[in-house]
Each structure stands twice: as structure tokens, then as C-alpha cells.
N, CA and C of each residue as an Amber inpcrd file, in Angstrom:
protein
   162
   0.8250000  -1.2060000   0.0000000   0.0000000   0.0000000   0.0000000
   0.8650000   1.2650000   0.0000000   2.3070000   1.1100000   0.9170000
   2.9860000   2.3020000   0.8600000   3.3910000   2.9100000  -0.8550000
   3.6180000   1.8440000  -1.0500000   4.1410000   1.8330000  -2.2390000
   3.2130000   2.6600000  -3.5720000   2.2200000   1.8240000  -3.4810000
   1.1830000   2.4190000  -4.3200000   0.7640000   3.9160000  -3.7650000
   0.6100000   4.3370000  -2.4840000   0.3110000   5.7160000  -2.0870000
   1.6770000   6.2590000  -2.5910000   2.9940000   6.2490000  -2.8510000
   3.9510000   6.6680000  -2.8810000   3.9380000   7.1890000  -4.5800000
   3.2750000   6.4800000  -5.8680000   3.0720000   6.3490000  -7.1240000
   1.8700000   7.2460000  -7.1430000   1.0750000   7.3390000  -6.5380000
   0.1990000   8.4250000  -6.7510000   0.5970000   9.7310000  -6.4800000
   1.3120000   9.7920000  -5.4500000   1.8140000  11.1240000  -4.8220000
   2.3570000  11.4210000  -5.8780000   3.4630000  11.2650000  -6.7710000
   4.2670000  11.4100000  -7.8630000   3.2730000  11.2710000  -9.0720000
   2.5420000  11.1480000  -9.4350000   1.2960000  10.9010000 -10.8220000
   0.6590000  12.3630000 -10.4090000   0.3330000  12.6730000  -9.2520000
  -0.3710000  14.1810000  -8.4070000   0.5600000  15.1000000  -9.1590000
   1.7470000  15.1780000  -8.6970000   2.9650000  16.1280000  -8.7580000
   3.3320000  16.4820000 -10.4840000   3.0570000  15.2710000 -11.1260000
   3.4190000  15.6050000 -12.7420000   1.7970000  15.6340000 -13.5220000
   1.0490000  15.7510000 -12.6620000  -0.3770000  16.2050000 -13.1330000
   0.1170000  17.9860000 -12.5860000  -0.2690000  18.3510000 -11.6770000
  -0.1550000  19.6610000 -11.1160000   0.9460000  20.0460000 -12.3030000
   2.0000000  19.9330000 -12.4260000   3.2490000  20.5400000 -13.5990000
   2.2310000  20.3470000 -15.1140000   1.7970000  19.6480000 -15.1160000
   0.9370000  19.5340000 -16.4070000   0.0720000  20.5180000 -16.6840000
  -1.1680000  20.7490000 -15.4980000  -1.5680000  21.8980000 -15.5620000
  -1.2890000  23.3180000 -16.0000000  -0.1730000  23.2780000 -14.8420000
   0.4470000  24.6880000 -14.9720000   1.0630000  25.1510000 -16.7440000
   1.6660000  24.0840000 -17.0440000   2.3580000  24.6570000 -18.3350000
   1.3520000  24.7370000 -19.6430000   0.2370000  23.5200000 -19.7360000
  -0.7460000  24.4030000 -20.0230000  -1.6200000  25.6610000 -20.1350000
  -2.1350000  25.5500000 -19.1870000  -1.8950000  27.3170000 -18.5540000
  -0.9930000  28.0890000 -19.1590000   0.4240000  28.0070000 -19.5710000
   1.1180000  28.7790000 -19.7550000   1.1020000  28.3790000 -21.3130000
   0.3140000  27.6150000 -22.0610000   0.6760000  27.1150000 -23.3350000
   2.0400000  26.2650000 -24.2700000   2.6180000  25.6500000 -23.0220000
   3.3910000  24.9640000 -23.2640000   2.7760000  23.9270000 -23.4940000
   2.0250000  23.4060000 -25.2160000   0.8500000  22.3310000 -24.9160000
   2.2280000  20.9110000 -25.0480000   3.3180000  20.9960000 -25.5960000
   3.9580000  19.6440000 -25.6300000   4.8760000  18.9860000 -24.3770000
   5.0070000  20.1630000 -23.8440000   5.3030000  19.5580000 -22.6010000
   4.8980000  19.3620000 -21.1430000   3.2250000  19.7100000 -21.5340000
   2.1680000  19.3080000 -20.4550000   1.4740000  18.1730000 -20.8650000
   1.5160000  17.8080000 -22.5700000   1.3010000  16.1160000 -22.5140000
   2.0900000  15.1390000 -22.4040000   3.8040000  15.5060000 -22.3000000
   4.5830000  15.3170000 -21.7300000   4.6260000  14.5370000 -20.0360000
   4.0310000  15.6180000 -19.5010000   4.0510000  15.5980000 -17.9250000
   2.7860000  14.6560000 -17.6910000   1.4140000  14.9580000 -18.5590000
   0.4590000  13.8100000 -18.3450000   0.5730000  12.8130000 -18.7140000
   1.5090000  12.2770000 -19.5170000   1.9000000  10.6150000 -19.9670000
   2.5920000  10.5970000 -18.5870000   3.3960000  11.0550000 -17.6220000
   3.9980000  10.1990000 -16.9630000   3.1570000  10.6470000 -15.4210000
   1.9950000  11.2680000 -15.4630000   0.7910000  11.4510000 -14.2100000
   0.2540000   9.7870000 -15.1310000   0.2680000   9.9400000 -15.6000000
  -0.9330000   8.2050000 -16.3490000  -0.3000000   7.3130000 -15.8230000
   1.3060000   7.2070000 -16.3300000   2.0680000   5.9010000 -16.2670000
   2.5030000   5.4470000 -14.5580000   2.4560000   6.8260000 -13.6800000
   2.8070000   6.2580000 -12.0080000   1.2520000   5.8420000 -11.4020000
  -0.3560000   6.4950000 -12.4290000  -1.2210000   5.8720000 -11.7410000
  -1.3440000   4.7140000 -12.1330000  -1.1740000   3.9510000 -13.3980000
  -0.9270000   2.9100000 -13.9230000  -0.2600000   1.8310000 -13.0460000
   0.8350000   2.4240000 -12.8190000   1.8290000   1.7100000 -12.1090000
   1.2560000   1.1560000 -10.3670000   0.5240000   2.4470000  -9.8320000
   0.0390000   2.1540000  -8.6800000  -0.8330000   1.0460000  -8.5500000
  -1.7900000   1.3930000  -9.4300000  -2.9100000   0.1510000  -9.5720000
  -2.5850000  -1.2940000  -9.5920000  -1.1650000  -1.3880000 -10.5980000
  -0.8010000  -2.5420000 -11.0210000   0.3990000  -3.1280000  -9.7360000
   0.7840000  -2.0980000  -9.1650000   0.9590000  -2.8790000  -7.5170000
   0.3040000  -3.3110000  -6.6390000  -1.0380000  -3.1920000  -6.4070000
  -1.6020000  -3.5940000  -5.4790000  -2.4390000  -4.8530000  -5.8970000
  -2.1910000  -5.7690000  -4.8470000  -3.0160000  -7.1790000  -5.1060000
  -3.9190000  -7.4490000  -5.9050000  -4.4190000  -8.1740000  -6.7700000
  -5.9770000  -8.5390000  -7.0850000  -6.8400000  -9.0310000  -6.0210000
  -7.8500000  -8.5240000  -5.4470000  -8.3860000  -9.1410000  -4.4640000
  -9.8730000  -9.8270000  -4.9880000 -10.0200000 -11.1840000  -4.6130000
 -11.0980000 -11.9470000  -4.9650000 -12.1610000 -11.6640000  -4.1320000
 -13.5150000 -11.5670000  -4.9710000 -14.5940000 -11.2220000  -4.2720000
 -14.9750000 -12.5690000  -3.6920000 -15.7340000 -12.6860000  -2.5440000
 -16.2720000 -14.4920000  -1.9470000 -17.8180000 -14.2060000  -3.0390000
């Protein structure tokens, strides 16, 4: 779980930079920053267990 909270925190951080340079019209390197907000939530998900429903 640390782990995966740790991959979101960092997916947060290059979302927020994404924003901003948008905002500023930097459009290639705010889809830049959102491929790698995708790829640490990606990553989070795909750390944490599959859990079976009963």
C-alpha cells in the first residue's frame, strides 16, 4: 500500500506541472508531464493485489 500511495503522490505532482504549463501554453510539454501522471497511476494500480470477491 505504501508503495502504491507513494506512485500516486508522484502521478499528483506531474499532473499539477501539467496543468500549470498548459496554462502557460506549453501544450507539448504538459502532454509530456500527463503521460507520466498516467504511467505512475498505472503503475500504482498494477501494484496492489488482485483481491477476490467471496
Amino acid at each position: 500500500m505504501r508503495e502504491a500511495a507513494s506512485l500516486i503522490g508522484r502521478a499528483k505532482k506531474y499532473l499539477k506541472s501539467s496543468r500549470m504549463l498548459l496554462v502557460d501554453g506549453d501544450y507539448e510539454s504538459s502532454v509530456s508531464q500527463s503521460y507520466y501522471a498516467m504511467f505512475y497511476s498505472a503503475e500504482a494500480v498494477l501494484t496492489e493485489p488482485i483481491r477476490k470477491e467471496a
